[in-house]
């Protein structure tokens, strides 16, 4: 499906180009302090940081980085396992769990590389964590059975899980069966990554001129002066999600909780795209019904009484900077037809790179043309999720 640029301007062609250049240009990245750039797996090339003003160079993926780190930590997996076994959640911040100048520095280098791979290089955070692969492994772990260590794959279709023993030897596990031997997973804390990534999306979309109906904490945004006449002084209508469920996606035994977010799109009073990033941190498991009573669409200063929703999942390998670029590319070239609402779902989905249809990030489902009168159960277009909604009046204070 092709899209033409409106004459009245979502943004001019020059503005679109400038916005995309601003998104792709990054400052020079130095190698991690005190060490070499984090290398890709055996046979790969070290990660080369982008030069000033240039787009990110192709580097190792999140899985490349965590797989290399898992091998590095294999020789010291026993004391790491003891810390995990003693923790109530069997999940630990890896930088806190691994001490010492040698391995501690290596974990810090890996964390920096992961932030770059996820488009979060400006964040001052440590995203890597270590987790017991499955609760059924806990008795064997606490009994002192020698554990394996592995990186969580970012591809749900992987048939095997590559783990390492204390000698660094590869052990290939069947993803469909929980092994009797404990396995520690090195992975990204996707809950923290999504929180940081959602802010990147909001910031980059706003910088490109795509407005939002809510602030970062989900509160209604203050309408621009020109919008005030269209916003009732007593409040506005919203769509509230009373319950929802994502179908059983049959993820392998080692997968942790899902991290779900939504791209909610409509048009402002000028006919330009208005997009909100709405997180659903409570939605952890498939085939489970949740009752959030969460406001999903804020019909505040909307041109049309309609909005679209695309639901996605971060399974660890999402690059939020790249996702922002894809969204800007789509939204700045879509046209509001003027006489009728033009759906945004297709434009958003068409903008996603092919690799994002596997696990980076997962497309979950989408809903077209929610309105202020939408009520009852709404099945997603892909048949993978459903939600029940009702109109909700947000009264002014």
mmCIF file of C-alpha atoms in Angstrom:
data_model
loop_
_atom_site.group_PDB
_atom_site.id
_atom_site.type_symbol
_atom_site.label_atom_id
_atom_site.label_comp_id
_atom_site.label_asym_id
_atom_site.label_seq_id
_atom_site.Cartn_x
_atom_site.Cartn_y
_atom_site.Cartn_z
ATOM 1 C CA UNK A 1 0.000 0.000 0.000
ATOM 2 C CA UNK A 2 1.446 3.349 -0.992
ATOM 3 C CA UNK A 3 0.989 6.625 0.858
ATOM 4 C CA UNK A 4 1.226 10.134 -0.568
ATOM 5 C CA UNK A 5 2.364 13.185 1.351
ATOM 6 C CA UNK A 6 -0.537 15.632 1.961
ATOM 7 C CA UNK A 7 -0.223 19.106 0.506
ATOM 8 C CA UNK A 8 -1.344 20.717 3.746
ATOM 9 C CA UNK A 9 1.585 19.129 5.512
ATOM 10 C CA UNK A 10 1.961 16.495 7.991
ATOM 11 C CA UNK A 11 5.475 17.744 7.406
ATOM 12 C CA UNK A 12 7.146 18.874 4.227
ATOM 13 C CA UNK A 13 9.493 16.489 2.424
ATOM 14 C CA UNK A 14 12.429 18.525 3.688
ATOM 15 C CA UNK A 15 11.089 18.362 7.231
ATOM 16 C CA UNK A 16 10.613 14.617 6.991
ATOM 17 C CA UNK A 17 14.201 14.213 5.801
ATOM 18 C CA UNK A 18 15.494 16.455 8.566
ATOM 19 C CA UNK A 19 13.515 14.533 11.181
ATOM 20 C CA UNK A 20 14.874 11.189 10.023
ATOM 21 C CA UNK A 21 18.438 12.494 9.908
ATOM 22 C CA UNK A 22 18.032 13.817 13.432
ATOM 23 C CA UNK A 23 16.881 10.392 14.580
ATOM 24 C CA UNK A 24 19.669 8.445 12.907
ATOM 25 C CA UNK A 25 22.552 10.763 13.768
ATOM 26 C CA UNK A 26 24.361 9.786 16.964
ATOM 27 C CA UNK A 27 27.478 10.972 18.735
ATOM 28 C CA UNK A 28 30.649 8.934 18.598
ATOM 29 C CA UNK A 29 30.632 5.930 20.917
ATOM 30 C CA UNK A 30 33.793 5.047 22.776
ATOM 31 C CA UNK A 31 34.768 1.509 23.629
ATOM 32 C CA UNK A 32 33.700 0.427 27.138
ATOM 33 C CA UNK A 33 35.992 1.994 29.711
ATOM 34 C CA UNK A 34 38.988 -0.111 30.545
ATOM 35 C CA UNK A 35 38.363 -2.803 27.939
ATOM 36 C CA UNK A 36 37.932 -3.719 24.314
ATOM 37 C CA UNK A 37 34.654 -3.313 22.430
ATOM 38 C CA UNK A 38 32.292 -6.152 23.262
ATOM 39 C CA UNK A 39 32.951 -8.835 20.650
ATOM 40 C CA UNK A 40 30.348 -10.690 18.648
ATOM 41 C CA UNK A 41 30.233 -14.485 19.047
ATOM 42 C CA UNK A 42 33.089 -16.660 17.834
ATOM 43 C CA UNK A 43 33.604 -16.039 14.121
ATOM 44 C CA UNK A 44 32.059 -12.549 14.272
ATOM 45 C CA UNK A 45 33.646 -9.134 14.296
ATOM 46 C CA UNK A 46 33.945 -6.783 17.283
ATOM 47 C CA UNK A 47 31.296 -4.113 17.538
ATOM 48 C CA UNK A 48 32.411 -0.931 15.772
ATOM 49 C CA UNK A 49 30.895 2.199 17.278
ATOM 50 C CA UNK A 50 29.272 4.706 14.942
ATOM 51 C CA UNK A 51 31.255 7.796 13.979
ATOM 52 C CA UNK A 52 29.883 11.227 14.814
ATOM 53 C CA UNK A 53 26.858 12.123 12.710
ATOM 54 C CA UNK A 54 26.539 8.645 11.202
ATOM 55 C CA UNK A 55 23.764 6.074 11.736
ATOM 56 C CA UNK A 56 24.452 3.192 14.089
ATOM 57 C CA UNK A 57 26.829 0.724 12.514
ATOM 58 C CA UNK A 58 25.697 -2.880 12.312
ATOM 59 C CA UNK A 59 26.839 -4.508 15.512
ATOM 60 C CA UNK A 60 26.121 -7.564 17.597
ATOM 61 C CA UNK A 61 22.525 -8.250 18.514
ATOM 62 C CA UNK A 62 21.359 -8.529 22.100
ATOM 63 C CA UNK A 63 21.589 -12.319 21.789
ATOM 64 C CA UNK A 64 25.149 -12.075 20.392
ATOM 65 C CA UNK A 65 26.159 -10.090 23.462
ATOM 66 C CA UNK A 66 24.385 -12.209 26.071
ATOM 67 C CA UNK A 67 25.537 -15.487 24.489
ATOM 68 C CA UNK A 68 29.166 -14.318 24.607
ATOM 69 C CA UNK A 69 28.708 -13.211 28.213
ATOM 70 C CA UNK A 70 27.162 -16.554 29.184
ATOM 71 C CA UNK A 71 30.316 -18.300 27.931
ATOM 72 C CA UNK A 72 32.454 -15.812 29.850
ATOM 73 C CA UNK A 73 30.553 -16.556 33.075
ATOM 74 C CA UNK A 74 30.414 -20.341 32.666
ATOM 75 C CA UNK A 75 33.523 -20.999 34.766
ATOM 76 C CA UNK A 76 32.051 -19.097 37.726
ATOM 77 C CA UNK A 77 28.464 -20.262 37.372
ATOM 78 C CA UNK A 78 28.355 -22.117 40.726
ATOM 79 C CA UNK A 79 28.626 -19.069 43.042
ATOM 80 C CA UNK A 80 26.238 -17.202 40.726
ATOM 81 C CA UNK A 81 23.784 -20.093 41.046
ATOM 82 C CA UNK A 82 23.998 -19.922 44.841
ATOM 83 C CA UNK A 83 22.969 -16.264 44.771
ATOM 84 C CA UNK A 84 20.035 -17.014 42.450
ATOM 85 C CA UNK A 85 18.911 -19.955 44.611
ATOM 86 C CA UNK A 86 18.888 -17.742 47.703
ATOM 87 C CA UNK A 87 16.784 -15.038 46.047
ATOM 88 C CA UNK A 88 13.019 -15.278 46.498
ATOM 89 C CA UNK A 89 12.312 -14.401 42.863
ATOM 90 C CA UNK A 90 15.225 -16.393 41.399
ATOM 91 C CA UNK A 91 16.047 -13.277 39.345
ATOM 92 C CA UNK A 92 18.968 -10.946 40.080
ATOM 93 C CA UNK A 93 20.487 -7.794 38.640
ATOM 94 C CA UNK A 94 23.597 -9.267 37.002
ATOM 95 C CA UNK A 95 25.839 -6.279 37.735
ATOM 96 C CA UNK A 96 25.039 -6.635 41.436
ATOM 97 C CA UNK A 97 25.398 -10.426 41.412
ATOM 98 C CA UNK A 98 28.823 -10.507 39.716
ATOM 99 C CA UNK A 99 31.540 -8.750 41.689
ATOM 100 C CA UNK A 100 35.236 -8.305 41.066
ATOM 101 C CA UNK A 101 37.337 -6.249 38.695
ATOM 102 C CA UNK A 102 37.514 -8.884 35.957
ATOM 103 C CA UNK A 103 34.008 -10.282 35.533
ATOM 104 C CA UNK A 104 32.376 -7.164 36.937
ATOM 105 C CA UNK A 105 34.035 -5.088 34.232
ATOM 106 C CA UNK A 106 32.995 -7.601 31.575
ATOM 107 C CA UNK A 107 29.350 -7.406 32.701
ATOM 108 C CA UNK A 108 29.544 -3.605 32.602
ATOM 109 C CA UNK A 109 30.894 -3.770 29.042
ATOM 110 C CA UNK A 110 28.070 -6.111 28.050
ATOM 111 C CA UNK A 111 25.484 -3.785 29.595
ATOM 112 C CA UNK A 112 26.837 -0.859 27.555
ATOM 113 C CA UNK A 113 26.732 -2.951 24.382
ATOM 114 C CA UNK A 114 23.137 -4.030 25.117
ATOM 115 C CA UNK A 115 22.044 -0.428 25.599
ATOM 116 C CA UNK A 116 23.520 0.435 22.193
ATOM 117 C CA UNK A 117 21.847 -2.573 20.570
ATOM 118 C CA UNK A 118 18.485 -1.484 21.967
ATOM 119 C CA UNK A 119 18.800 2.169 20.966
ATOM 120 C CA UNK A 120 19.035 3.201 24.634
ATOM 121 C CA UNK A 121 22.655 4.351 24.657
ATOM 122 C CA UNK A 122 21.787 7.582 26.503
ATOM 123 C CA UNK A 123 20.285 5.717 29.467
ATOM 124 C CA UNK A 124 22.285 5.386 32.671
ATOM 125 C CA UNK A 125 21.040 1.897 33.487
ATOM 126 C CA UNK A 126 22.141 -1.717 33.781
ATOM 127 C CA UNK A 127 19.678 -3.934 31.915
ATOM 128 C CA UNK A 128 21.205 -7.394 32.224
ATOM 129 C CA UNK A 129 19.817 -9.885 34.696
ATOM 130 C CA UNK A 130 20.264 -13.562 35.563
ATOM 131 C CA UNK A 131 17.217 -15.773 36.084
ATOM 132 C CA UNK A 132 16.475 -19.413 36.804
ATOM 133 C CA UNK A 133 15.016 -20.770 33.564
ATOM 134 C CA UNK A 134 12.053 -22.557 35.180
ATOM 135 C CA UNK A 135 10.672 -22.853 38.744
ATOM 136 C CA UNK A 136 10.791 -26.664 38.541
ATOM 137 C CA UNK A 137 14.593 -26.433 38.528
ATOM 138 C CA UNK A 138 14.796 -24.832 41.965
ATOM 139 C CA UNK A 139 15.040 -28.030 44.079
ATOM 140 C CA UNK A 140 17.961 -29.336 41.999
ATOM 141 C CA UNK A 141 19.658 -25.932 42.131
ATOM 142 C CA UNK A 142 19.334 -25.740 45.921
ATOM 143 C CA UNK A 143 20.566 -29.337 46.195
ATOM 144 C CA UNK A 144 23.825 -28.263 44.553
ATOM 145 C CA UNK A 145 23.395 -29.824 41.126
ATOM 146 C CA UNK A 146 25.863 -28.212 38.714
ATOM 147 C CA UNK A 147 23.941 -25.689 36.597
ATOM 148 C CA UNK A 148 24.296 -24.709 32.968
ATOM 149 C CA UNK A 149 24.260 -21.099 31.825
ATOM 150 C CA UNK A 150 22.687 -19.760 28.630
ATOM 151 C CA UNK A 151 21.512 -16.580 26.950
ATOM 152 C CA UNK A 152 17.782 -16.219 26.407
ATOM 153 C CA UNK A 153 17.176 -16.439 22.636
ATOM 154 C CA UNK A 154 15.273 -13.554 21.087
ATOM 155 C CA UNK A 155 13.661 -15.850 18.530
ATOM 156 C CA UNK A 156 10.646 -17.836 19.716
ATOM 157 C CA UNK A 157 11.026 -20.189 16.747
ATOM 158 C CA UNK A 158 14.426 -21.487 17.882
ATOM 159 C CA UNK A 159 14.347 -25.287 18.140
ATOM 160 C CA UNK A 160 17.326 -25.531 20.502
ATOM 161 C CA UNK A 161 18.721 -23.672 23.471
ATOM 162 C CA UNK A 162 22.533 -23.410 23.523
ATOM 163 C CA UNK A 163 23.902 -23.546 27.072
ATOM 164 C CA UNK A 164 27.422 -23.828 28.531
ATOM 165 C CA UNK A 165 28.833 -25.938 31.343
ATOM 166 C CA UNK A 166 31.623 -24.938 33.738
ATOM 167 C CA UNK A 167 34.289 -25.856 31.184
ATOM 168 C CA UNK A 168 32.704 -23.609 28.537
ATOM 169 C CA UNK A 169 31.546 -26.591 26.475
ATOM 170 C CA UNK A 170 28.292 -26.211 24.545
ATOM 171 C CA UNK A 171 25.275 -28.197 25.697
ATOM 172 C CA UNK A 172 22.271 -28.159 23.338
ATOM 173 C CA UNK A 173 18.856 -28.388 25.026
ATOM 174 C CA UNK A 174 15.425 -29.101 23.568
ATOM 175 C CA UNK A 175 13.273 -25.981 24.049
ATOM 176 C CA UNK A 176 10.094 -28.065 24.382
ATOM 177 C CA UNK A 177 11.213 -29.940 27.500
ATOM 178 C CA UNK A 178 12.245 -28.606 30.902
ATOM 179 C CA UNK A 179 15.637 -30.230 31.597
ATOM 180 C CA UNK A 180 16.361 -31.841 34.950
ATOM 181 C CA UNK A 181 19.624 -29.910 35.189
ATOM 182 C CA UNK A 182 19.230 -26.286 36.360
ATOM 183 C CA UNK A 183 19.826 -23.600 33.759
ATOM 184 C CA UNK A 184 20.604 -19.954 34.486
ATOM 185 C CA UNK A 185 19.488 -17.469 31.829
ATOM 186 C CA UNK A 186 21.397 -14.273 30.994
ATOM 187 C CA UNK A 187 18.928 -11.799 29.539
ATOM 188 C CA UNK A 188 17.605 -8.260 29.377
ATOM 189 C CA UNK A 189 15.307 -6.916 32.070
ATOM 190 C CA UNK A 190 12.562 -6.172 29.524
ATOM 191 C CA UNK A 191 10.332 -4.394 32.044
ATOM 192 C CA UNK A 192 13.024 -1.782 32.675
ATOM 193 C CA UNK A 193 13.956 -1.685 28.982
ATOM 194 C CA UNK A 194 10.338 -1.033 27.964
ATOM 195 C CA UNK A 195 10.058 1.817 30.458
ATOM 196 C CA UNK A 196 13.176 3.423 28.984
ATOM 197 C CA UNK A 197 12.194 2.568 25.417
ATOM 198 C CA UNK A 198 8.694 4.003 25.696
ATOM 199 C CA UNK A 199 10.224 7.312 26.730
ATOM 200 C CA UNK A 200 12.557 7.179 23.702
ATOM 201 C CA UNK A 201 9.556 6.582 21.431
ATOM 202 C CA UNK A 202 7.601 9.466 22.954
ATOM 203 C CA UNK A 203 10.579 11.814 22.773
ATOM 204 C CA UNK A 204 11.525 10.963 19.185
ATOM 205 C CA UNK A 205 7.943 11.112 17.929
ATOM 206 C CA UNK A 206 7.448 14.491 19.605
ATOM 207 C CA UNK A 207 10.720 15.781 18.126
ATOM 208 C CA UNK A 208 9.435 14.794 14.671
ATOM 209 C CA UNK A 209 6.162 16.653 15.228
ATOM 210 C CA UNK A 210 3.917 13.702 16.115
ATOM 211 C CA UNK A 211 1.787 14.822 19.058
ATOM 212 C CA UNK A 212 0.485 12.786 21.979
ATOM 213 C CA UNK A 213 -2.785 12.838 23.886
ATOM 214 C CA UNK A 214 -1.081 11.790 27.124
ATOM 215 C CA UNK A 215 2.093 12.480 29.075
ATOM 216 C CA UNK A 216 4.714 9.833 29.882
ATOM 217 C CA UNK A 217 2.824 8.774 33.033
ATOM 218 C CA UNK A 218 -0.423 8.312 31.094
ATOM 219 C CA UNK A 219 -2.079 11.513 32.266
ATOM 220 C CA UNK A 220 -3.931 13.643 29.698
ATOM 221 C CA UNK A 221 -1.626 16.063 27.924
ATOM 222 C CA UNK A 222 -2.385 19.778 27.939
ATOM 223 C CA UNK A 223 -4.005 20.698 24.644
ATOM 224 C CA UNK A 224 -2.385 23.340 22.471
ATOM 225 C CA UNK A 225 -4.034 26.732 22.404
ATOM 226 C CA UNK A 226 -5.636 26.060 19.046
ATOM 227 C CA UNK A 227 -7.138 22.829 20.367
ATOM 228 C CA UNK A 228 -8.926 24.293 23.359
ATOM 229 C CA UNK A 229 -12.082 25.208 21.482
ATOM 230 C CA UNK A 230 -12.570 21.559 20.516
ATOM 231 C CA UNK A 231 -12.089 20.183 24.035
ATOM 232 C CA UNK A 232 -15.088 20.397 26.318
ATOM 233 C CA UNK A 233 -14.218 22.376 29.442
ATOM 234 C CA UNK A 234 -15.914 19.703 31.534
ATOM 235 C CA UNK A 235 -13.771 16.814 30.254
ATOM 236 C CA UNK A 236 -13.490 14.369 27.355
ATOM 237 C CA UNK A 237 -14.308 10.793 26.360
ATOM 238 C CA UNK A 238 -11.843 7.892 26.618
ATOM 239 C CA UNK A 239 -11.917 4.148 25.946
ATOM 240 C CA UNK A 240 -11.396 2.018 29.060
ATOM 241 C CA UNK A 241 -10.152 -1.584 28.860
ATOM 242 C CA UNK A 242 -12.022 -3.617 31.477
ATOM 243 C CA UNK A 243 -10.541 -7.019 30.585
ATOM 244 C CA UNK A 244 -8.201 -8.522 27.995
ATOM 245 C CA UNK A 245 -6.332 -11.674 27.061
ATOM 246 C CA UNK A 246 -3.564 -12.631 24.656
ATOM 247 C CA UNK A 247 -3.801 -16.126 23.170
ATOM 248 C CA UNK A 248 -1.483 -18.919 24.253
ATOM 249 C CA UNK A 249 1.592 -18.388 22.085
ATOM 250 C CA UNK A 250 3.272 -21.592 23.345
ATOM 251 C CA UNK A 251 6.573 -19.982 24.258
ATOM 252 C CA UNK A 252 9.472 -22.287 25.265
ATOM 253 C CA UNK A 253 10.146 -23.171 28.903
ATOM 254 C CA UNK A 254 12.899 -20.596 29.401
ATOM 255 C CA UNK A 255 10.949 -17.498 28.343
ATOM 256 C CA UNK A 256 10.228 -14.950 31.045
ATOM 257 C CA UNK A 257 7.289 -12.582 31.293
ATOM 258 C CA UNK A 258 6.024 -10.668 28.281
ATOM 259 C CA UNK A 259 6.300 -6.881 28.149
ATOM 260 C CA UNK A 260 3.345 -5.476 26.230
ATOM 261 C CA UNK A 261 2.936 -1.986 24.831
ATOM 262 C CA UNK A 262 0.450 -0.390 22.448
ATOM 263 C CA UNK A 263 0.801 2.190 19.699
ATOM 264 C CA UNK A 264 -2.481 4.146 19.764
ATOM 265 C CA UNK A 265 -2.996 6.389 16.748
ATOM 266 C CA UNK A 266 -5.489 8.977 15.596
ATOM 267 C CA UNK A 267 -5.450 12.513 14.143
ATOM 268 C CA UNK A 268 -5.247 15.898 15.819
ATOM 269 C CA UNK A 269 -7.356 18.877 14.801
ATOM 270 C CA UNK A 270 -4.970 19.706 11.944
ATOM 271 C CA UNK A 271 -5.260 16.202 10.483
ATOM 272 C CA UNK A 272 -1.743 15.238 11.641
ATOM 273 C CA UNK A 273 -1.092 11.888 13.356
ATOM 274 C CA UNK A 274 -1.505 11.837 17.133
ATOM 275 C CA UNK A 275 0.196 8.820 18.748
ATOM 276 C CA UNK A 276 0.331 7.511 22.294
ATOM 277 C CA UNK A 277 2.583 4.743 23.632
ATOM 278 C CA UNK A 278 0.498 2.876 26.212
ATOM 279 C CA UNK A 279 2.273 0.282 28.356
ATOM 280 C CA UNK A 280 0.570 -2.726 29.968
ATOM 281 C CA UNK A 281 3.090 -3.832 32.623
ATOM 282 C CA UNK A 282 0.587 -6.158 34.306
ATOM 283 C CA UNK A 283 0.122 -8.306 31.174
ATOM 284 C CA UNK A 284 2.782 -10.943 31.883
ATOM 285 C CA UNK A 285 1.340 -14.226 30.672
ATOM 286 C CA UNK A 286 -0.510 -15.541 27.640
ATOM 287 C CA UNK A 287 -3.881 -17.323 27.983
ATOM 288 C CA UNK A 288 -4.571 -15.332 31.179
ATOM 289 C CA UNK A 289 -7.400 -12.834 31.571
ATOM 290 C CA UNK A 290 -6.524 -9.483 33.156
ATOM 291 C CA UNK A 291 -8.922 -6.846 34.497
ATOM 292 C CA UNK A 292 -6.979 -3.572 34.389
ATOM 293 C CA UNK A 293 -9.677 -0.875 34.021
ATOM 294 C CA UNK A 294 -7.017 1.016 32.075
ATOM 295 C CA UNK A 295 -7.653 3.987 29.798
ATOM 296 C CA UNK A 296 -6.331 3.071 26.353
ATOM 297 C CA UNK A 297 -7.546 5.853 24.030
ATOM 298 C CA UNK A 298 -7.863 9.497 25.113
ATOM 299 C CA UNK A 299 -10.148 11.279 22.647
ATOM 300 C CA UNK A 300 -8.752 14.657 23.598
ATOM 301 C CA UNK A 301 -8.409 17.217 20.799
ATOM 302 C CA UNK A 302 -9.072 14.534 18.159
ATOM 303 C CA UNK A 303 -10.313 15.470 14.714
ATOM 304 C CA UNK A 304 -12.205 12.207 14.350
ATOM 305 C CA UNK A 305 -14.161 10.125 16.814
ATOM 306 C CA UNK A 306 -11.884 7.173 15.929
ATOM 307 C CA UNK A 307 -8.479 5.686 16.755
ATOM 308 C CA UNK A 308 -6.436 2.573 15.919
ATOM 309 C CA UNK A 309 -4.407 0.340 18.248
ATOM 310 C CA UNK A 310 -1.368 -1.847 17.470
ATOM 311 C CA UNK A 311 -0.290 -4.149 20.332
ATOM 312 C CA UNK A 312 3.365 -5.227 20.462
ATOM 313 C CA UNK A 313 5.717 -7.112 22.773
ATOM 314 C CA UNK A 314 9.352 -6.528 23.684
ATOM 315 C CA UNK A 315 10.989 -9.930 24.097
ATOM 316 C CA UNK A 316 14.465 -8.526 24.652
ATOM 317 C CA UNK A 317 15.887 -7.555 21.262
ATOM 318 C CA UNK A 318 13.846 -4.448 20.492
ATOM 319 C CA UNK A 319 15.818 -1.450 19.230
ATOM 320 C CA UNK A 320 13.645 1.476 20.260
ATOM 321 C CA UNK A 321 15.589 4.002 18.207
ATOM 322 C CA UNK A 322 14.969 1.924 15.075
ATOM 323 C CA UNK A 323 11.313 1.500 16.018
ATOM 324 C CA UNK A 324 10.978 5.274 16.400
ATOM 325 C CA UNK A 325 12.530 5.794 12.958
ATOM 326 C CA UNK A 326 10.111 3.286 11.418
ATOM 327 C CA UNK A 327 7.123 4.957 13.061
ATOM 328 C CA UNK A 328 8.184 8.439 12.002
ATOM 329 C CA UNK A 329 8.761 7.219 8.450
ATOM 330 C CA UNK A 330 5.224 5.805 8.363
ATOM 331 C CA UNK A 331 3.359 8.542 10.194
ATOM 332 C CA UNK A 332 4.900 11.521 8.446
ATOM 333 C CA UNK A 333 3.844 10.214 5.046
ATOM 334 C CA UNK A 334 0.319 8.984 5.780
ATOM 335 C CA UNK A 335 -2.562 11.237 4.754
ATOM 336 C CA UNK A 336 -5.745 12.179 6.564
ATOM 337 C CA UNK A 337 -8.291 11.982 3.744
ATOM 338 C CA UNK A 338 -10.221 14.981 5.051
ATOM 339 C CA UNK A 339 -13.674 13.553 4.409
ATOM 340 C CA UNK A 340 -13.179 10.264 6.265
ATOM 341 C CA UNK A 341 -10.905 8.651 8.842
ATOM 342 C CA UNK A 342 -7.803 7.031 7.312
ATOM 343 C CA UNK A 343 -6.722 3.954 9.351
ATOM 344 C CA UNK A 344 -3.174 4.121 10.733
ATOM 345 C CA UNK A 345 -2.765 0.421 11.529
ATOM 346 C CA UNK A 346 -1.702 -0.542 8.005
ATOM 347 C CA UNK A 347 0.815 2.300 7.772
ATOM 348 C CA UNK A 348 2.370 1.337 11.107
ATOM 349 C CA UNK A 349 2.565 -2.374 10.304
ATOM 350 C CA UNK A 350 3.916 -1.747 6.794
ATOM 351 C CA UNK A 351 6.753 0.304 8.296
ATOM 352 C CA UNK A 352 8.057 -2.527 10.459
ATOM 353 C CA UNK A 353 11.200 -4.316 9.202
ATOM 354 C CA UNK A 354 10.671 -7.973 8.320
ATOM 355 C CA UNK A 355 12.798 -9.166 11.238
ATOM 356 C CA UNK A 356 10.300 -7.611 13.647
ATOM 357 C CA UNK A 357 7.765 -10.261 12.705
ATOM 358 C CA UNK A 358 9.759 -12.832 14.694
ATOM 359 C CA UNK A 359 10.713 -11.502 18.111
ATOM 360 C CA UNK A 360 12.058 -7.962 17.741
ATOM 361 C CA UNK A 361 9.538 -6.727 18.800
ATOM 362 C CA UNK A 362 6.622 -9.118 18.404
ATOM 363 C CA UNK A 363 3.504 -7.909 16.655
ATOM 364 C CA UNK A 364 0.710 -9.211 18.886
ATOM 365 C CA UNK A 365 -2.532 -7.875 17.381
ATOM 366 C CA UNK A 366 -4.340 -4.747 16.211
ATOM 367 C CA UNK A 367 -7.728 -3.072 16.482
ATOM 368 C CA UNK A 368 -9.212 -0.697 13.906
ATOM 369 C CA UNK A 369 -11.484 2.287 14.487
ATOM 370 C CA UNK A 370 -12.177 2.326 18.203
ATOM 371 C CA UNK A 371 -14.624 5.120 18.910
ATOM 372 C CA UNK A 372 -16.065 6.896 21.926
ATOM 373 C CA UNK A 373 -19.041 4.536 21.615
ATOM 374 C CA UNK A 374 -17.019 1.284 21.419
ATOM 375 C CA UNK A 375 -18.252 -1.209 23.995
ATOM 376 C CA UNK A 376 -18.136 -4.922 24.718
ATOM 377 C CA UNK A 377 -15.689 -7.558 23.523
ATOM 378 C CA UNK A 378 -13.445 -6.605 20.605
ATOM 379 C CA UNK A 379 -11.423 -9.356 18.922
ATOM 380 C CA UNK A 380 -8.088 -8.295 17.429
ATOM 381 C CA UNK A 381 -7.737 -8.313 13.658
ATOM 382 C CA UNK A 382 -5.083 -11.047 13.847
ATOM 383 C CA UNK A 383 -7.226 -13.220 16.131
ATOM 384 C CA UNK A 384 -4.459 -13.378 18.720
ATOM 385 C CA UNK A 385 -5.968 -11.191 21.438
ATOM 386 C CA UNK A 386 -9.264 -9.751 22.632
ATOM 387 C CA UNK A 387 -10.329 -7.003 24.997
ATOM 388 C CA UNK A 388 -13.574 -5.732 26.442
ATOM 389 C CA UNK A 389 -13.973 -1.974 26.451
ATOM 390 C CA UNK A 390 -16.438 0.694 27.478
ATOM 391 C CA UNK A 391 -16.699 4.467 27.067
ATOM 392 C CA UNK A 392 -15.359 6.462 29.995
ATOM 393 C CA UNK A 393 -15.902 10.154 30.657
ATOM 394 C CA UNK A 394 -12.791 11.886 32.020
ATOM 395 C CA UNK A 395 -14.120 14.817 33.961
ATOM 396 C CA UNK A 396 -12.155 18.037 34.348
ATOM 397 C CA UNK A 397 -11.053 19.041 37.851
#
